[in-house]
Amino acid sequence: MTNDVDNNDGTINAHSGCTISGEITGNAVVNPVPATVTTVLTAVAGQEFSFSISPEEGTSVTGYEGPSWLTMSGGVLSGTPTSVGTYDVTVTAASAEYSLTLQYRIVVSEAPGESGWSASTILCVIVAVIAVIAVAAIVLRWFGRI
């Protein structure tokens, strides 16, 4: 991913997610103004998370910042989130011509079934409560006749 330069009018066409660095002299026009785009990823607390970053050939990942449970090795972000939350990650990559910053937001949710009772457990409790009420009604009716 490289930025294009029009030598006729000095326009620099920045690709999405690229950061233009260095000194721009003269009447150069940056088109468009680079914007930071955040990619949203999802993970589950207590379960392994992995996401591969594939920079363009000739570009290498030069660093990252993120939560303590996350590591980066060989262009792969991985780790096991321990708690529910939202975590921001910044990855930087560079080539001989440019550098870019990638923004990620990892949204970690609870594992299924950890937020409360399962449907089968709730059904069993309801059946048990109905059975207790029915037995209590029969007993009360029986002793009411004596």
N, CA and C atoms as an extended XYZ file, in Angstrom:
438
Properties=species:S:1:pos:R:3:atomname:S:1:resname:S:1:resid:I:1 pbc="F F F"
N         0.857       -1.162        0.000 N   MET     1
C         0.000        0.000        0.000 CA  MET     1
C         0.908        1.232        0.000 C   MET     1
N         0.896        1.965       -1.093 N   THR     2
C         1.716        3.162       -1.153 CA  THR     2
C         0.843        4.356       -1.453 C   THR     2
N         1.325        5.513       -1.087 N   ASN     3
C         0.624        6.751       -1.398 CA  ASN     3
C         1.079        7.212       -2.775 C   ASN     3
N         0.140        7.684       -3.589 N   ASP     4
C         0.447        8.130       -4.941 CA  ASP     4
C         0.757        9.623       -4.931 C   ASP     4
N         1.734       10.015       -5.738 N   VAL     5
C         2.073       11.428       -5.857 CA  VAL     5
C         1.916       11.836       -7.317 C   VAL     5
N         1.132       12.882       -7.560 N   ASP     6
C         0.984       13.442       -8.900 CA  ASP     6
C         2.049       14.520       -9.057 C   ASP     6
N         3.026       14.267       -9.881 N   ASN     7
C         4.140       15.205      -10.032 CA  ASN     7
C         3.737       16.515      -10.702 C   ASN     7
N         2.587       16.561      -11.357 N   ASN     8
C         2.167       17.789      -12.030 CA  ASN     8
C         1.704       18.860      -11.051 C   ASN     8
N         0.909       18.433      -10.059 N   ASP     9
C         0.396       19.458       -9.139 CA  ASP     9
C         0.774       19.199       -7.685 C   ASP     9
N         1.585       18.175       -7.412 N   GLY    10
C         2.041       17.922       -6.050 CA  GLY    10
C         0.996       17.293       -5.152 C   GLY    10
N        -0.055       16.696       -5.734 N   THR    11
C        -1.099       16.066       -4.928 CA  THR    11
C        -0.626       14.709       -4.427 C   THR    11
N        -0.856       14.452       -3.145 N   ILE    12
C        -0.547       13.150       -2.553 CA  ILE    12
C        -1.874       12.469       -2.271 C   ILE    12
N        -2.094       11.313       -2.896 N   ASN    13
C        -3.321       10.556       -2.676 CA  ASN    13
C        -3.046        9.498       -1.618 C   ASN    13
N        -3.547        9.716       -0.405 N   ALA    14
C        -3.302        8.811        0.712 CA  ALA    14
C        -4.343        7.702        0.700 C   ALA    14
N        -3.879        6.480        0.868 N   HIS    15
C        -4.793        5.349        0.952 CA  HIS    15
C        -5.381        5.273        2.353 C   HIS    15
N        -6.585        4.716        2.463 N   SER    16
C        -7.268        4.593        3.748 CA  SER    16
C        -6.388        3.852        4.744 C   SER    16
N        -6.256        4.393        5.918 N   GLY    17
C        -5.484        3.774        6.977 CA  GLY    17
C        -4.005        4.120        6.962 C   GLY    17
N        -3.541        4.807        5.929 N   CYS    18
C        -2.123        5.171        5.850 CA  CYS    18
C        -1.869        6.459        6.625 C   CYS    18
N        -0.674        6.557        7.136 N   THR    19
C        -0.233        7.772        7.788 CA  THR    19
C         0.860        8.381        6.925 C   THR    19
N         0.704        9.646        6.592 N   ILE    20
C         1.740       10.324        5.825 CA  ILE    20
C         2.687       10.953        6.827 C   ILE    20
N         3.967       10.606        6.694 N   SER    21
C         4.935       11.165        7.614 CA  SER    21
C         6.057       11.801        6.810 C   SER    21
N         6.799       12.625        7.458 N   GLY    22
C         7.887       13.311        6.785 CA  GLY    22
C         7.523       14.764        6.532 C   GLY    22
N         8.371       15.434        5.813 N   GLU    23
C         8.184       16.861        5.578 CA  GLU    23
C         7.584       17.081        4.188 C   GLU    23
N         6.502       17.839        4.137 N   ILE    24
C         5.885       18.199        2.867 CA  ILE    24
C         6.178       19.675        2.640 C   ILE    24
N         6.849       19.966        1.540 N   THR    25
C         7.213       21.356        1.257 CA  THR    25
C         6.503       21.836       -0.005 C   THR    25
N         6.448       23.121       -0.177 N   GLY    26
C         5.825       23.697       -1.370 CA  GLY    26
C         4.323       23.739       -1.227 C   GLY    26
N         3.631       23.607       -2.329 N   ASN    27
C         2.175       23.696       -2.340 CA  ASN    27
C         1.528       22.332       -2.469 C   ASN    27
N         2.084       21.329       -1.825 N   ALA    28
C         1.533       19.977       -1.921 CA  ALA    28
C         0.150       19.932       -1.299 C   ALA    28
N        -0.729       19.169       -1.918 N   VAL    29
C        -2.094       18.975       -1.428 CA  VAL    29
C        -2.236       17.513       -1.026 C   VAL    29
N        -2.684       17.257        0.180 N   VAL    30
C        -2.910       15.890        0.631 CA  VAL    30
C        -4.368       15.559        0.360 C   VAL    30
N        -4.597       14.506       -0.422 N   ASN    31
C        -5.947       14.161       -0.855 CA  ASN    31
C        -6.202       12.676       -0.639 C   ASN    31
N        -7.107       12.223        0.153 N   PRO    32
C        -7.797       12.984        1.182 CA  PRO    32
C        -6.932       13.087        2.421 C   PRO    32
N        -7.393       13.857        3.384 N   VAL    33
C        -6.684       13.932        4.653 CA  VAL    33
C        -6.770       12.543        5.278 C   VAL    33
N        -5.645       11.920        5.652 N   PRO    34
C        -5.699       10.561        6.200 CA  PRO    34
C        -6.588       10.489        7.431 C   PRO    34
N        -7.382        9.439        7.473 N   ALA    35
C        -8.272        9.222        8.612 CA  ALA    35
C        -7.904        7.899        9.267 C   ALA    35
N        -8.138        7.801       10.549 N   THR    36
C        -7.900        6.559       11.260 CA  THR    36
C        -9.164        5.726       11.192 C   THR    36
N        -9.048        4.506       10.745 N   VAL    37
C       -10.172        3.589       10.652 CA  VAL    37
C        -9.958        2.510       11.700 C   VAL    37
N       -10.964        2.290       12.548 N   THR    38
C       -10.862        1.276       13.590 CA  THR    38
C       -11.632        0.039       13.161 C   THR    38
N       -10.963       -1.109       13.184 N   THR    39
C       -11.594       -2.379       12.872 CA  THR    39
C       -12.054       -3.010       14.177 C   THR    39
N       -13.334       -3.418       14.234 N   VAL    40
C       -13.880       -4.020       15.452 CA  VAL    40
C       -13.793       -5.543       15.336 C   VAL    40
N       -13.200       -6.156       16.349 N   LEU    41
C       -13.067       -7.606       16.434 CA  LEU    41
C       -13.818       -8.088       17.662 C   LEU    41
N       -14.230       -9.349       17.685 N   THR    42
C       -14.941       -9.883       18.850 CA  THR    42
C       -14.168      -11.052       19.446 C   THR    42
N       -14.321      -11.212       20.752 N   ALA    43
C       -13.684      -12.306       21.484 CA  ALA    43
C       -14.610      -12.713       22.619 C   ALA    43
N       -14.308      -13.857       23.237 N   VAL    44
C       -15.100      -14.376       24.350 CA  VAL    44
C       -14.173      -14.554       25.547 C   VAL    44
N       -14.590      -14.048       26.690 N   ALA    45
C       -13.786      -14.159       27.910 CA  ALA    45
C       -13.489      -15.626       28.213 C   ALA    45
N       -12.219      -15.910       28.525 N   GLY    46
C       -11.814      -17.266       28.871 CA  GLY    46
C       -11.507      -18.147       27.671 C   GLY    46
N       -11.698      -17.647       26.452 N   GLN    47
C       -11.425      -18.435       25.256 CA  GLN    47
C       -10.306      -17.784       24.446 C   GLN    47
N        -9.484      -18.611       23.816 N   GLU    48
C        -8.348      -18.132       23.025 CA  GLU    48
C        -8.827      -17.223       21.897 C   GLU    48
N        -8.134      -16.097       21.745 N   PHE    49
C        -8.407      -15.141       20.677 CA  PHE    49
C        -7.183      -15.090       19.771 C   PHE    49
N        -7.414      -15.017       18.454 N   SER    50
C        -6.307      -14.921       17.514 CA  SER    50
C        -6.759      -14.143       16.290 C   SER    50
N        -5.919      -13.225       15.835 N   PHE    51
C        -6.205      -12.444       14.640 CA  PHE    51
C        -4.901      -12.194       13.906 C   PHE    51
N        -4.885      -12.537       12.619 N   SER    52
C        -3.674      -12.400       11.814 CA  SER    52
C        -3.690      -11.097       11.041 C   SER    52
N        -2.598      -10.354       11.148 N   ILE    53
C        -2.441       -9.103       10.408 CA  ILE    53
C        -1.494       -9.398        9.257 C   ILE    53
N        -1.952       -9.147        8.042 N   SER    54
C        -1.144       -9.442        6.862 CA  SER    54
C        -0.759       -8.159        6.157 C   SER    54
N         0.346       -7.552        6.556 N   PRO    55
C         0.758       -6.338        5.864 CA  PRO    55
C         1.205       -6.656        4.443 C   PRO    55
N         1.175       -5.654        3.603 N   GLU    56
C         1.601       -5.778        2.213 CA  GLU    56
C         3.046       -6.252        2.151 C   GLU    56
N         3.387       -6.964        1.081 N   GLU    57
C         4.766       -7.441        0.917 CA  GLU    57
C         5.739       -6.268        0.987 C   GLU    57
N         6.816       -6.445        1.695 N   GLY    58
C         7.789       -5.376        1.878 CA  GLY    58
C         7.485       -4.514        3.089 C   GLY    58
N         6.372       -4.806        3.751 N   THR    59
C         5.961       -4.070        4.954 CA  THR    59
C         6.036       -5.024        6.136 C   THR    59
N         6.528       -4.564        7.242 N   SER    60
C         6.586       -5.411        8.427 CA  SER    60
C         5.957       -4.692        9.616 C   SER    60
N         5.400       -5.485       10.505 N   VAL    61
C         4.823       -4.938       11.734 CA  VAL    61
C         5.981       -4.505       12.618 C   VAL    61
N         5.945       -3.248       13.059 N   THR    62
C         7.051       -2.716       13.849 CA  THR    62
C         6.716       -2.578       15.329 C   THR    62
N         5.441       -2.702       15.694 N   GLY    63
C         5.084       -2.611       17.103 CA  GLY    63
C         3.593       -2.647       17.306 C   GLY    63
N         3.218       -2.798       18.551 N   TYR    64
C         1.800       -2.762       18.896 CA  TYR    64
C         1.644       -2.338       20.353 C   TYR    64
N         0.467       -1.817       20.654 N   GLU    65
C         0.077       -1.495       22.031 CA  GLU    65
C        -1.295       -2.089       22.249 C   GLU    65
N        -1.476       -2.756       23.372 N   GLY    66
C        -2.763       -3.368       23.656 CA  GLY    66
C        -2.844       -3.842       25.085 C   GLY    66
N        -3.917       -4.567       25.409 N   PRO    67
C        -4.102       -5.048       26.787 CA  PRO    67
C        -3.033       -6.078       27.161 C   PRO    67
N        -2.855       -6.283       28.459 N   SER    68
C        -1.802       -7.173       28.940 CA  SER    68
C        -2.019       -8.632       28.552 C   SER    68
N        -3.250       -9.051       28.303 N   TRP    69
C        -3.513      -10.450       27.943 CA  TRP    69
C        -3.197      -10.746       26.481 C   TRP    69
N        -2.892       -9.727       25.702 N   LEU    70
C        -2.677       -9.876       24.265 CA  LEU    70
C        -1.193       -9.805       23.924 C   LEU    70
N        -0.726      -10.684       23.048 N   THR    71
C         0.644      -10.639       22.569 CA  THR    71
C         0.638      -10.612       21.042 C   THR    71
N         1.771      -10.204       20.483 N   MET    72
C         1.908      -10.212       19.031 CA  MET    72
C         3.184      -10.936       18.665 C   MET    72
N         3.065      -11.877       17.734 N   SER    73
C         4.221      -12.612       17.261 CA  SER    73
C         3.995      -12.981       15.801 C   SER    73
N         4.930      -12.620       14.946 N   GLY    74
C         4.827      -12.967       13.539 CA  GLY    74
C         3.594      -12.410       12.851 C   GLY    74
N         3.137      -11.248       13.267 N   GLY    75
C         1.956      -10.651       12.650 CA  GLY    75
C         0.637      -11.205       13.151 C   GLY    75
N         0.671      -11.995       14.246 N   VAL    76
C        -0.556      -12.569       14.797 CA  VAL    76
C        -0.774      -12.025       16.203 C   VAL    76
N        -1.935      -11.400       16.408 N   LEU    77
C        -2.358      -10.984       17.749 CA  LEU    77
C        -3.043      -12.186       18.379 C   LEU    77
N        -2.659      -12.557       19.600 N   SER    78
C        -3.300      -13.696       20.242 CA  SER    78
C        -3.245      -13.548       21.761 C   SER    78
N        -4.138      -14.284       22.406 N   GLY    79
C        -4.199      -14.289       23.860 CA  GLY    79
C        -5.564      -14.732       24.327 C   GLY    79
N        -5.725      -14.826       25.638 N   THR    80
C        -6.998      -15.227       26.229 CA  THR    80
C        -7.489      -14.109       27.134 C   THR    80
N        -8.555      -13.416       26.720 N   PRO    81
C        -9.089      -12.357       27.578 CA  PRO    81
C        -9.708      -12.962       28.832 C   PRO    81
N        -9.460      -12.314       29.957 N   THR    82
C        -9.964      -12.839       31.230 CA  THR    82
C       -11.247      -12.179       31.687 C   THR    82
N       -11.556      -11.017       31.137 N   SER    83
C       -12.771      -10.343       31.582 CA  SER    83
C       -13.461       -9.634       30.414 C   SER    83
N       -14.747       -9.444       30.593 N   VAL    84
C       -15.577       -8.763       29.604 CA  VAL    84
C       -15.159       -7.302       29.530 C   VAL    84
N       -15.160       -6.733       28.328 N   GLY    85
C       -14.819       -5.322       28.175 CA  GLY    85
C       -14.465       -4.988       26.741 C   GLY    85
N       -14.049       -3.760       26.553 N   THR    86
C       -13.629       -3.277       25.245 CA  THR    86
C       -12.166       -2.871       25.346 C   THR    86
N       -11.354       -3.375       24.441 N   TYR    87
C        -9.917       -3.149       24.491 CA  TYR    87
C        -9.443       -2.565       23.160 C   TYR    87
N        -8.692       -1.482       23.223 N   ASP    88
C        -8.154       -0.847       22.025 CA  ASP    88
C        -6.731       -1.332       21.779 C   ASP    88
N        -6.427       -1.594       20.510 N   VAL    89
C        -5.118       -2.084       20.107 CA  VAL    89
C        -4.626       -1.220       18.951 C   VAL    89
N        -3.367       -0.819       19.006 N   THR    90
C        -2.747       -0.049       17.934 CA  THR    90
C        -1.567       -0.852       17.401 C   THR    90
N        -1.559       -1.090       16.098 N   VAL    91
C        -0.476       -1.818       15.449 CA  VAL    91
C         0.181       -0.877       14.451 C   VAL    91
N         1.500       -0.829       14.458 N   THR    92
C         2.216       -0.007       13.485 CA  THR    92
C         2.986       -0.920       12.541 C   THR    92
N         3.029       -0.506       11.290 N   ALA    93
C         3.766       -1.248       10.269 CA  ALA    93
C         4.527       -0.242        9.420 C   ALA    93
N         5.601       -0.686        8.810 N   ALA    94
C         6.406        0.233        8.007 CA  ALA    94
C         7.073       -0.501        6.860 C   ALA    94
N         7.356        0.257        5.824 N   SER    95
C         8.169       -0.210        4.701 CA  SER    95
C         9.223        0.862        4.468 C   SER    95
N         9.962        0.733        3.397 N   ALA    96
C        10.979        1.746        3.090 CA  ALA    96
C        10.341        3.079        2.714 C   ALA    96
N         9.096        3.050        2.175 N   GLU    97
C         8.459        4.278        1.687 CA  GLU    97
C         7.501        4.934        2.671 C   GLU    97
N         6.887        4.166        3.533 N   TYR    98
C         5.839        4.737        4.370 CA  TYR    98
C         5.682        3.952        5.666 C   TYR    98
N         4.906        4.529        6.571 N   SER    99
C         4.494        3.809        7.770 CA  SER    99
C         2.993        3.982        7.914 C   SER    99
N         2.365        3.032        8.567 N   LEU   100
C         0.929        3.147        8.779 CA  LEU   100
C         0.577        2.653       10.162 C   LEU   100
N        -0.552        3.137       10.637 N   THR   101
C        -1.057        2.758       11.945 CA  THR   101
C        -2.417        2.100       11.762 C   THR   101
N        -2.570        0.911       12.321 N   LEU   102
C        -3.832        0.184       12.253 CA  LEU   102
C        -4.468        0.213       13.632 C   LEU   102
N        -5.733        0.542       13.695 N   GLN   103
C        -6.464        0.598       14.963 CA  GLN   103
C        -7.453       -0.565       15.013 C   GLN   103
N        -7.468       -1.273       16.131 N   TYR   104
C        -8.420       -2.358       16.347 CA  TYR   104
C        -9.117       -2.138       17.680 C   TYR   104
N       -10.360       -2.543       17.757 N   ARG   105
C       -11.101       -2.535       19.020 CA  ARG   105
C       -11.613       -3.960       19.206 C   ARG   105
N       -11.190       -4.591       20.305 N   ILE   106
C       -11.624       -5.954       20.592 CA  ILE   106
C       -12.723       -5.883       21.645 C   ILE   106
N       -13.904       -6.371       21.289 N   VAL   107
C       -15.051       -6.382       22.195 CA  VAL   107
C       -15.157       -7.798       22.752 C   VAL   107
N       -14.922       -7.933       24.060 N   VAL   108
C       -14.941       -9.233       24.720 CA  VAL   108
C       -16.272       -9.407       25.442 C   VAL   108
N       -16.977      -10.504       25.117 N   SER   109
C       -18.269      -10.796       25.749 CA  SER   109
C       -18.133      -12.016       26.651 C   SER   109
N       -19.182      -12.268       27.435 N   GLU   110
C       -19.194      -13.439       28.319 CA  GLU   110
C       -19.349      -14.702       27.496 C   GLU   110
N       -18.816      -15.790       28.016 N   ALA   111
C       -19.014      -17.091       27.381 CA  ALA   111
C       -20.481      -17.490       27.536 C   ALA   111
N       -21.070      -18.142       26.548 N   PRO   112
C       -22.470      -18.568       26.654 CA  PRO   112
C       -22.681      -19.443       27.878 C   PRO   112
N       -23.784      -19.246       28.554 N   GLY   113
C       -24.119      -20.048       29.725 CA  GLY   113
C       -23.571      -19.509       31.026 C   GLY   113
N       -22.667      -18.538       30.972 N   GLU   114
C       -22.098      -17.992       32.192 CA  GLU   114
C       -22.916      -16.839       32.749 C   GLU   114
N       -23.845      -16.339       31.964 N   SER   115
C       -24.601      -15.175       32.403 CA  SER   115
C       -25.794      -15.550       33.268 C   SER   115
N       -26.087      -16.856       33.424 N   GLY   116
C       -27.234      -17.265       34.224 CA  GLY   116
C       -27.547      -18.723       33.985 C   GLY   116
N       -28.784      -19.092       34.282 N   TRP   117
C       -29.204      -20.477       34.132 CA  TRP   117
C       -29.478      -20.790       32.679 C   TRP   117
N       -29.284      -22.057       32.321 N   SER   118
C       -29.598      -22.500       30.966 CA  SER   118
C       -31.114      -22.697       30.853 C   SER   118
N       -31.609      -22.825       29.655 N   ALA   119
C       -33.049      -23.006       29.420 CA  ALA   119
C       -33.547      -24.296       30.066 C   ALA   119
N       -32.750      -25.377       29.996 N   SER   120
C       -33.191      -26.643       30.595 CA  SER   120
C       -33.242      -26.556       32.122 C   SER   120
N       -32.308      -25.807       32.725 N   THR   121
C       -32.338      -25.625       34.183 CA  THR   121
C       -33.575      -24.836       34.601 C   THR   121
N       -33.890      -23.790       33.862 N   ILE   122
C       -35.087      -22.988       34.173 CA  ILE   122
C       -36.339      -23.841       34.051 C   ILE   122
N       -36.438      -24.670       33.011 N   LEU   123
C       -37.595      -25.539       32.828 CA  LEU   123
C       -37.729      -26.520       33.986 C   LEU   123
N       -36.612      -27.099       34.423 N   CYS   124
C       -36.643      -28.037       35.559 CA  CYS   124
C       -37.123      -27.346       36.831 C   CYS   124
N       -36.666      -26.120       37.069 N   VAL   125
C       -37.091      -25.378       38.258 CA  VAL   125
C       -38.593      -25.087       38.186 C   VAL   125
N       -39.087      -24.695       37.043 N   ILE   126
C       -40.524      -24.398       36.889 CA  ILE   126
C       -41.353      -25.653       37.151 C   ILE   126
N       -40.945      -26.790       36.573 N   VAL   127
C       -41.675      -28.050       36.792 CA  VAL   127
C       -41.645      -28.420       38.271 C   VAL   127
N       -40.509      -28.254       38.931 N   ALA   128
C       -40.400      -28.585       40.360 CA  ALA   128
C       -41.311      -27.694       41.198 C   ALA   128
N       -41.366      -26.401       40.896 N   VAL   129
C       -42.227      -25.474       41.642 CA  VAL   129
C       -43.692      -25.848       41.454 C   VAL   129
N       -44.084      -26.179       40.235 N   ILE   130
C       -45.479      -26.578       39.973 CA  ILE   130
C       -45.804      -27.859       40.727 C   ILE   130
N       -44.867      -28.802       40.752 N   ALA   131
C       -45.097      -30.061       41.476 CA  ALA   131
C       -45.259      -29.801       42.972 C   ALA   131
N       -44.446      -28.953       43.545 N   VAL   132
C       -44.552      -28.632       44.978 CA  VAL   132
C       -45.897      -27.975       45.269 C   VAL   132
N       -46.318      -27.042       44.425 N   ILE   133
C       -47.611      -26.368       44.622 CA  ILE   133
C       -48.754      -27.373       44.521 C   ILE   133
N       -48.671      -28.282       43.558 N   ALA   134
C       -49.732      -29.286       43.391 CA  ALA   134
C       -49.804      -30.207       44.601 C   ALA   134
N       -48.660      -30.684       45.089 N   VAL   135
C       -48.632      -31.560       46.269 CA  VAL   135
C       -49.147      -30.805       47.481 C   VAL   135
N       -48.757      -29.545       47.654 N   ALA   136
C       -49.222      -28.745       48.798 CA  ALA   136
C       -50.732      -28.567       48.730 C   ALA   136
N       -51.283      -28.342       47.572 N   ALA   137
C       -52.731      -28.169       47.427 CA  ALA   137
C       -53.463      -29.456       47.780 C   ALA   137
N       -52.930      -30.588       47.353 N   ILE   138
C       -53.558      -31.885       47.659 CA  ILE   138
C       -53.511      -32.144       49.153 C   ILE   138
N       -52.364      -31.911       49.783 N   VAL   139
C       -52.224      -32.149       51.221 CA  VAL   139
C       -53.163      -31.244       52.004 C   VAL   139
N       -53.214      -29.962       51.649 N   LEU   140
C       -54.089      -29.034       52.361 CA  LEU   140
C       -55.553      -29.425       52.187 C   LEU   140
N       -55.910      -29.845       51.021 N   ARG   141
C       -57.288      -30.265       50.775 CA  ARG   141
C       -57.602      -31.530       51.579 C   ARG   141
N       -56.687      -32.448       51.611 N   TRP   142
C       -56.877      -33.690       52.344 CA  TRP   142
C       -57.067      -33.426       53.828 C   TRP   142
N       -56.160      -32.582       54.415 N   PHE   143
C       -56.279      -32.319       55.830 CA  PHE   143
C       -57.444      -31.392       56.137 C   PHE   143
N       -57.901      -30.662       55.171 N   GLY   144
C       -59.069      -29.797       55.381 CA  GLY   144
C       -60.341      -30.591       55.560 C   GLY   144
N       -60.392      -31.827       55.071 N   ARG   145
C       -61.587      -32.667       55.167 CA  ARG   145
C       -61.625      -33.443       56.455 C   ARG   145
N       -60.530      -33.567       57.126 N   ILE   146
C       -60.524      -34.388       58.334 CA  ILE   146
C       -61.248      -33.691       59.464 C   ILE   146
